Coordinates of C-alpha atoms in Angstrom, one line a residue:
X1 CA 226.6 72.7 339.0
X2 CA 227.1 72.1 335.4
X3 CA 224.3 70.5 333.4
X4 CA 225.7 67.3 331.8
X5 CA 223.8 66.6 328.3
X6 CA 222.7 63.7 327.3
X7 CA 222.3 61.6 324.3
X8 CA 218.9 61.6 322.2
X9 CA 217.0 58.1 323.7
X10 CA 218.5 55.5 321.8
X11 CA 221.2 58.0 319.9
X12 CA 224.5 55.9 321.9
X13 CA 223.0 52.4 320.8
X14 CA 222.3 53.4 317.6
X15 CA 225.9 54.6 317.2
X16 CA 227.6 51.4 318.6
X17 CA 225.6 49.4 316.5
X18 CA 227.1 51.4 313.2
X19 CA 230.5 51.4 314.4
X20 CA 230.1 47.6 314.6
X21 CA 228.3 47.6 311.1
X22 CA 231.2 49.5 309.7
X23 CA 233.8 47.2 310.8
X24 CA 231.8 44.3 310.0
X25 CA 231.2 45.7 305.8
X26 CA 233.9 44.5 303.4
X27 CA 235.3 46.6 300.7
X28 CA 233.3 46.4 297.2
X29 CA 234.9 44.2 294.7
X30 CA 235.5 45.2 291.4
X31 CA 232.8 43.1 288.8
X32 CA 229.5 41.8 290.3
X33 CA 226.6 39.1 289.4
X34 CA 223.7 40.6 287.3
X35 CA 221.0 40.1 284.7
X36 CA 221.3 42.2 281.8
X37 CA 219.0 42.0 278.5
X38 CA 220.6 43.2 275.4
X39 CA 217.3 44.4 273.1
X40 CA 213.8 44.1 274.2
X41 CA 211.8 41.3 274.0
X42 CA 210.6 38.2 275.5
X43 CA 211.4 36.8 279.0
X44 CA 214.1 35.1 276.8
X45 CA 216.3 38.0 276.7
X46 CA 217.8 38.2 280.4
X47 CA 220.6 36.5 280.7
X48 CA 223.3 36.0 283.6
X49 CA 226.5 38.4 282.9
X50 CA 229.7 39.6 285.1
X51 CA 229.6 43.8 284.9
X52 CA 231.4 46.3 286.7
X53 CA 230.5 47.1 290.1
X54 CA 228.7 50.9 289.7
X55 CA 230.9 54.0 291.5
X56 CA 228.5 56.1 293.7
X57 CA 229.2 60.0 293.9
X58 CA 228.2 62.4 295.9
X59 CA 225.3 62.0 298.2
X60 CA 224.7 58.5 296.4
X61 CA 224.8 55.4 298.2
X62 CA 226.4 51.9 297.4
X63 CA 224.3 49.1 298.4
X64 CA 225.1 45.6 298.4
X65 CA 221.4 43.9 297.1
X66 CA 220.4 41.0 299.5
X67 CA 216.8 41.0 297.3
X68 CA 215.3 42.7 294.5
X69 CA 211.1 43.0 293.7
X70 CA 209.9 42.8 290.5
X71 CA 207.4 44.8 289.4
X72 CA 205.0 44.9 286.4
X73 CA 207.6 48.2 284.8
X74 CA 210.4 45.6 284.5
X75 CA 208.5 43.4 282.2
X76 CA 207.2 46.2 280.4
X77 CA 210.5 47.6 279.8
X78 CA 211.8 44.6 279.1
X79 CA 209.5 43.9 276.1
X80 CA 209.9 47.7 274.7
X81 CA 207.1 49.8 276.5
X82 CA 207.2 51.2 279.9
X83 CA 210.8 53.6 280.0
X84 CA 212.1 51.7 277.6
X85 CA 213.0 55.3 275.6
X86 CA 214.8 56.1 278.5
X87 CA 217.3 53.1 278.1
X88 CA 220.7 55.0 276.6
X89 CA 222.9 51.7 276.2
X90 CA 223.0 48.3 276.3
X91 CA 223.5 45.9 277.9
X92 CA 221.0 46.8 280.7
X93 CA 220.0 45.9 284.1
X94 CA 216.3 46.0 285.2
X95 CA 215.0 46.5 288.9
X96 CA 213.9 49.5 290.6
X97 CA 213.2 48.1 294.5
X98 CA 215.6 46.5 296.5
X99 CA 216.5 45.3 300.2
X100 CA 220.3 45.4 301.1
X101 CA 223.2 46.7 303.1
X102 CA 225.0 49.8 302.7
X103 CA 228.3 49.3 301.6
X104 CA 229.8 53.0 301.1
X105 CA 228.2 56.2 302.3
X106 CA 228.6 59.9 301.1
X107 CA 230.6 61.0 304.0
X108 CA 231.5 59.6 307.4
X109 CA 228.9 60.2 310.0
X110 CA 226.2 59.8 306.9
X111 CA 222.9 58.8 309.4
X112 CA 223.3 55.5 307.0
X113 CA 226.3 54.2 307.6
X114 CA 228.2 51.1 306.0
X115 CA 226.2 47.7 307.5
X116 CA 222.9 50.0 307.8
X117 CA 219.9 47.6 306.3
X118 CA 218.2 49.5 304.2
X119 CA 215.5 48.9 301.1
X120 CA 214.7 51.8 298.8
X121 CA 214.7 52.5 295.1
X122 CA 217.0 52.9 292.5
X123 CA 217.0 55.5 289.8
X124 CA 216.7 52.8 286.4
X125 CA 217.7 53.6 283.7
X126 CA 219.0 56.6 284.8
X127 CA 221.3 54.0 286.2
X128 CA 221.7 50.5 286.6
X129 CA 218.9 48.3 288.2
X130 CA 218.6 46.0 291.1
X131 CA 218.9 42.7 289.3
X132 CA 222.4 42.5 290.2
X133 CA 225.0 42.3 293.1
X134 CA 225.5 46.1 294.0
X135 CA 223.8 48.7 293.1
X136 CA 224.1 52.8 293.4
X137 CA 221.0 54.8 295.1
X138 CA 220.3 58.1 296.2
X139 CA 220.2 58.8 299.6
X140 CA 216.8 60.5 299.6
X141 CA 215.2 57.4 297.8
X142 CA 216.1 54.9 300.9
X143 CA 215.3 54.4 304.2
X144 CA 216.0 51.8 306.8
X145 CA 214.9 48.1 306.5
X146 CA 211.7 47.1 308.7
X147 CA 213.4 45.3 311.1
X148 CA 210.4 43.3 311.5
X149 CA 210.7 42.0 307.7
X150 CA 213.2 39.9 306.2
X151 CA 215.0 41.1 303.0
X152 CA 212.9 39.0 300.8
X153 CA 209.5 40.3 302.5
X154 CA 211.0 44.0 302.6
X155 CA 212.2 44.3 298.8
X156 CA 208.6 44.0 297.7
X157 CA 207.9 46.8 299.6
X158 CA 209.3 50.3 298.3
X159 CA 207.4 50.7 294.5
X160 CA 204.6 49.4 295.2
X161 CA 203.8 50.7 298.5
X162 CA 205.3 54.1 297.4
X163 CA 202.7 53.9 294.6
X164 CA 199.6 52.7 296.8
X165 CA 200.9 55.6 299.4
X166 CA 200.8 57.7 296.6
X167 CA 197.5 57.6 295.0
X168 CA 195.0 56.6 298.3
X169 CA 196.8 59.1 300.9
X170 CA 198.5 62.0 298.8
X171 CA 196.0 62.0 295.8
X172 CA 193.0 60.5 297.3
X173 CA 193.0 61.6 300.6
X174 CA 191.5 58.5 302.1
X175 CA 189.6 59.7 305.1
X176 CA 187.1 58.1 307.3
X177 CA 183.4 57.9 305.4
X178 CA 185.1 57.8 302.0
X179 CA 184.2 55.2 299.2
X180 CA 186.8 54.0 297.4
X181 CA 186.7 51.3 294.1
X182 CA 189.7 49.7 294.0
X183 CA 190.8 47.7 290.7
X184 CA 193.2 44.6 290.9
X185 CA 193.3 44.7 294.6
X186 CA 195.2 41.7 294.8
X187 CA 198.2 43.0 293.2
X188 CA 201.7 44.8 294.1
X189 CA 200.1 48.0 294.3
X190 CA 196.5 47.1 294.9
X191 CA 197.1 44.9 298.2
X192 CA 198.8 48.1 299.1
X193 CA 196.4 50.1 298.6
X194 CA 193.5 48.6 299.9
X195 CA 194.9 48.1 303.1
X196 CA 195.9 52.1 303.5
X197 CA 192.5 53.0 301.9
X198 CA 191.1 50.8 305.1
X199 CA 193.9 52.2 307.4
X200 CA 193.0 55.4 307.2
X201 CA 188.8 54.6 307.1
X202 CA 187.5 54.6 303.7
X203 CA 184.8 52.1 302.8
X204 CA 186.9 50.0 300.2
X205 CA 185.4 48.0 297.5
X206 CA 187.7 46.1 295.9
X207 CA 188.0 43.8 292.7
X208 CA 189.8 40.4 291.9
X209 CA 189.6 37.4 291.3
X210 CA 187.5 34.8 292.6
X211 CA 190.3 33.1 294.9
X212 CA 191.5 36.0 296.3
X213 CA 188.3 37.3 297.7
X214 CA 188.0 36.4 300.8
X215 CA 191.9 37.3 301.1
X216 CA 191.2 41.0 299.8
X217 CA 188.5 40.8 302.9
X218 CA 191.3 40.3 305.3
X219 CA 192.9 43.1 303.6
X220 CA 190.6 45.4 304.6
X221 CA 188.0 45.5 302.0
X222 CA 184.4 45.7 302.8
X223 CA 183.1 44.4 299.8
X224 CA 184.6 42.4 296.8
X225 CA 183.6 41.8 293.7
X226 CA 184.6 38.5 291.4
X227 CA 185.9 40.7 288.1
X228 CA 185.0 37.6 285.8
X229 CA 181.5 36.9 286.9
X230 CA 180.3 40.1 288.6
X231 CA 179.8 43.3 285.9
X232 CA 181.4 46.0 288.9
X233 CA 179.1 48.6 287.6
X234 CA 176.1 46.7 288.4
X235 CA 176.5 46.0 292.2
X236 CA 178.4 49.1 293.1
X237 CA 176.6 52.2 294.3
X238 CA 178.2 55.6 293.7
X239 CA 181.8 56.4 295.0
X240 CA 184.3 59.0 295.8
X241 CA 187.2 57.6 294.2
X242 CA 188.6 55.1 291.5
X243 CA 191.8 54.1 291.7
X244 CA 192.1 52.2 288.5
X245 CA 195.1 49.6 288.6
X246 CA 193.8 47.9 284.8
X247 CA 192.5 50.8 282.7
X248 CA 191.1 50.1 279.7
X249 CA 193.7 47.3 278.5
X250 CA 191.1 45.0 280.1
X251 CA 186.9 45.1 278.9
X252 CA 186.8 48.7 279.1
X253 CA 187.5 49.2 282.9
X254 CA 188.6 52.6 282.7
X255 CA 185.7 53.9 280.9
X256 CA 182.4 51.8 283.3
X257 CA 184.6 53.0 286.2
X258 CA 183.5 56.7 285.1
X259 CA 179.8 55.5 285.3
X260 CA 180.3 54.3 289.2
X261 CA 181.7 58.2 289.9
X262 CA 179.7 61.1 291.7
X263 CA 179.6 63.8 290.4
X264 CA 183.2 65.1 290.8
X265 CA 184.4 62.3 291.7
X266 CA 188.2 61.7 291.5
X267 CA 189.3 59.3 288.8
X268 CA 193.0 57.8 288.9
X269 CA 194.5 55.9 286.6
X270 CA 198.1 53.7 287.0
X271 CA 198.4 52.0 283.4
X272 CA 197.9 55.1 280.8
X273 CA 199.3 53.3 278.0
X274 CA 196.2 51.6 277.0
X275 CA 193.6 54.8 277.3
X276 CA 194.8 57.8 276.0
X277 CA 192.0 59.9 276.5
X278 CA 191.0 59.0 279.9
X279 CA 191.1 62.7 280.7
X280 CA 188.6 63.9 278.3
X281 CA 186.2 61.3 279.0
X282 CA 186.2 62.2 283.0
X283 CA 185.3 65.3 281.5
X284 CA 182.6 64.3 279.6
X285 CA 181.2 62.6 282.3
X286 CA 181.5 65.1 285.2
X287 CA 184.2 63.5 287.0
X288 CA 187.6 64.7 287.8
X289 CA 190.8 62.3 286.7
X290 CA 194.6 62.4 286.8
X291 CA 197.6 59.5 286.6
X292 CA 199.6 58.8 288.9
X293 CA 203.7 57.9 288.6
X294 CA 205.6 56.9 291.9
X295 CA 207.7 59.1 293.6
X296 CA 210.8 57.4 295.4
X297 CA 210.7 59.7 298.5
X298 CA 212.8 58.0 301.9
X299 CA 210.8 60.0 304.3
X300 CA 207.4 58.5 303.4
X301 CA 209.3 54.8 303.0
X302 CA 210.4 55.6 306.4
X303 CA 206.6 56.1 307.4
X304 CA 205.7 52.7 305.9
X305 CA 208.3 51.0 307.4
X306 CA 207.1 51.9 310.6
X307 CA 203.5 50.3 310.0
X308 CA 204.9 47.6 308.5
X309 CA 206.8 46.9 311.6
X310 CA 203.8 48.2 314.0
X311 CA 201.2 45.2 311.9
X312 CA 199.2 48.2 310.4
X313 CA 199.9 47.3 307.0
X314 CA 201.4 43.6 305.4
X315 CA 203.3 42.9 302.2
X316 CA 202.7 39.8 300.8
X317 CA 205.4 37.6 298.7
X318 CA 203.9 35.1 296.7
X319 CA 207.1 33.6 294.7
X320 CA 210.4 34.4 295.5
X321 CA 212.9 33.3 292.4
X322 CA 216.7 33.2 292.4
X323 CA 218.4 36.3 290.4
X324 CA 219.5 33.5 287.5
X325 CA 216.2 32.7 287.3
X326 CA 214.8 36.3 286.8
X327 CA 213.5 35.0 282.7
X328 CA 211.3 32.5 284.7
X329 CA 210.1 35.6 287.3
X330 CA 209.2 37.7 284.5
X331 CA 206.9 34.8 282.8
X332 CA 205.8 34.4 286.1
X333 CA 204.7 37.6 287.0
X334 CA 202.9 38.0 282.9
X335 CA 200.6 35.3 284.0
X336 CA 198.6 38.0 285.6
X337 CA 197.8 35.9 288.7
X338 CA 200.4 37.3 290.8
X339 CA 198.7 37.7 294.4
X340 CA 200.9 40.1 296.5
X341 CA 204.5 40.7 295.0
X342 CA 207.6 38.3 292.8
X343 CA 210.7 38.8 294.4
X344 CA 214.3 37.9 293.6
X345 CA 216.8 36.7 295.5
X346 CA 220.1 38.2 295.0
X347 CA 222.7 37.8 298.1
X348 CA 223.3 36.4 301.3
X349 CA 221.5 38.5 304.0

């Protein structure tokens, strides 16, 4: 009797549903909705424009953006740091993270077909950001949405978590016993991070502010420490790791977190800008040190998505802003309060 094969659990449903998806995704038009800045400067500088819809090629993806997260780069770049240098023409359009729907894929049975939900980042300014309508993405930088989340809640997901992913589990190698510091673990990144760090069974002490305490407890942080009252170096014993979300642009951070290190203990540092020679003064005092720069990788997204969806991890939106109001985001988000992530809202879901 022949043996009859059958589909991989889940493989026929999975198919319907992008068949249905296909039929369901309109064609692209031609000019799209975006925020473009003409020269750096002050939140001032976005304004609302009409711009060409961007062509994907090869094994690029075309995404129409439901939401877009802002992260501290975009204000950065905006003003004339962060990868600003990188910027070849203007006008330009800011945004690396986004939640959308595929609109075109490389080829026809692509495993992310057109009316796939999908949140990932984009390649700015190697091309255009996700302030805007459409946007173009590589397929190795995306994976599919959490269907737990909503488009708002996942598009302050992918640079930020990437980043925390990045520096407590590939750098750090948060393990069970380990005692991590954590800077500005209320943040993008640093609510991120502490709750991995946690996830995966380090001891996490984490700083921030004094209303966002007993938050970064919920978190996953076993102790917490008020940055404006409480000297970090004075009440923490020795740890493993720093992961150092402020550097030295703030009252020297970067430099007493060296002092909290064992001996060869693993520094890392996020903001570089502000302390140059963070590496020779981890030298100096015995202590290993490296930066860190995300790395948009779909497999690992993937990974998140599925704690995300499984409760493991959160992501926490504090202010969600419509795209024309992405001047009043940025001002927003250089407050320096921001608990969580700022996200924009570009489309209809």
């Amino acid at each position: 009797m022949a043996a009859h094969r059958l589909p991989r659990f889940g493989a026929l449903h999975a198919s319907t549903r992008e068949d249905a998806a296909r039929r369901a995704v309109a064609a692209p038009p031609t000019e799209m909705r975006a925020v473009v800045f003409d020269a750096a400067g002050a939140p001032d500088v976005l304004r609302e424009a009409t711009v060409p819809v961007p062509a994907p090629v090869l094994s690029e993806l075309l995404v129409r953006v439901v939401a877009a997260g802002i992260n501290p780069i975009d204000a950065k770049t905006r003003g004339g740091r962060g990868v600003s240098s990188a910027i070849d023409r203007f006008p330009s359009t800011l945004g690396f993270d986004f939640s959308g729907v595929v609109v075109t894929a490389p080829y026809e049975s692509h495993p992310l077909a057109p009316g796939t939900e999908v949140f990932g980042m984009v390649p700015f300014p190697r091309s255009g950001g996700t302030y805007a309508e459409y946007a173009v993405v590589p397929s190795l930088s995306v994976a599919r949405k959490p269907a737990s989340l909503s488009h708002v809640e996942a598009a302050g997901v992918p640079l930020a978590a990437l980043t925390a992913w990045g520096l407590v589990v590939e750098t750090a190698h948060a393990h069970e016993g380990q005692r991590m510091l954590i800077h500005a673990g209320s943040g993008g990144v640093g609510h991120f991070a502490v709750q991995l760090a946690a996830y995966f069974g380090a001891h996490v002490t984490a700083t921030g502010s004094a209303g966002n305490l007993p938050w970064l407890r919920e978190l996953g942080a076993s102790v917490v420490i008020d940055y404006a009252t409480t000297r970090f170096e004075d009440v923490v014993g020795e740890v493993d790791v720093v992961v150092d979300l402020v550097g030295n642009v703030h009252d020297d951070t970067g430099t007493r977190s060296l002092e909290v290190l064992r001996p060869g203990g693993l520094y890392i540092l996020v903001p570089t800008g502000g302390w140059p020679d963070y590496a020779e003064e981890a030298a100096a005092a015995g202590v290993r040190a490296t930066s860190y720069k995300v790395v948009p990788d779909g497999s690992v997204l993937a990974t998140l998505a599925r704690l995300l969806d499984s409760g493991a991890i959160r992501v926490f939106v504090d202010r969600v802003f419509d795209l024309s109001e992405a001047a009043a985001a940025h001002r927003e988000l250089e407050k320096g309060h921001t608990r969580g992530k700022i996200v924009l809202a570009v489309g209809e879901s």
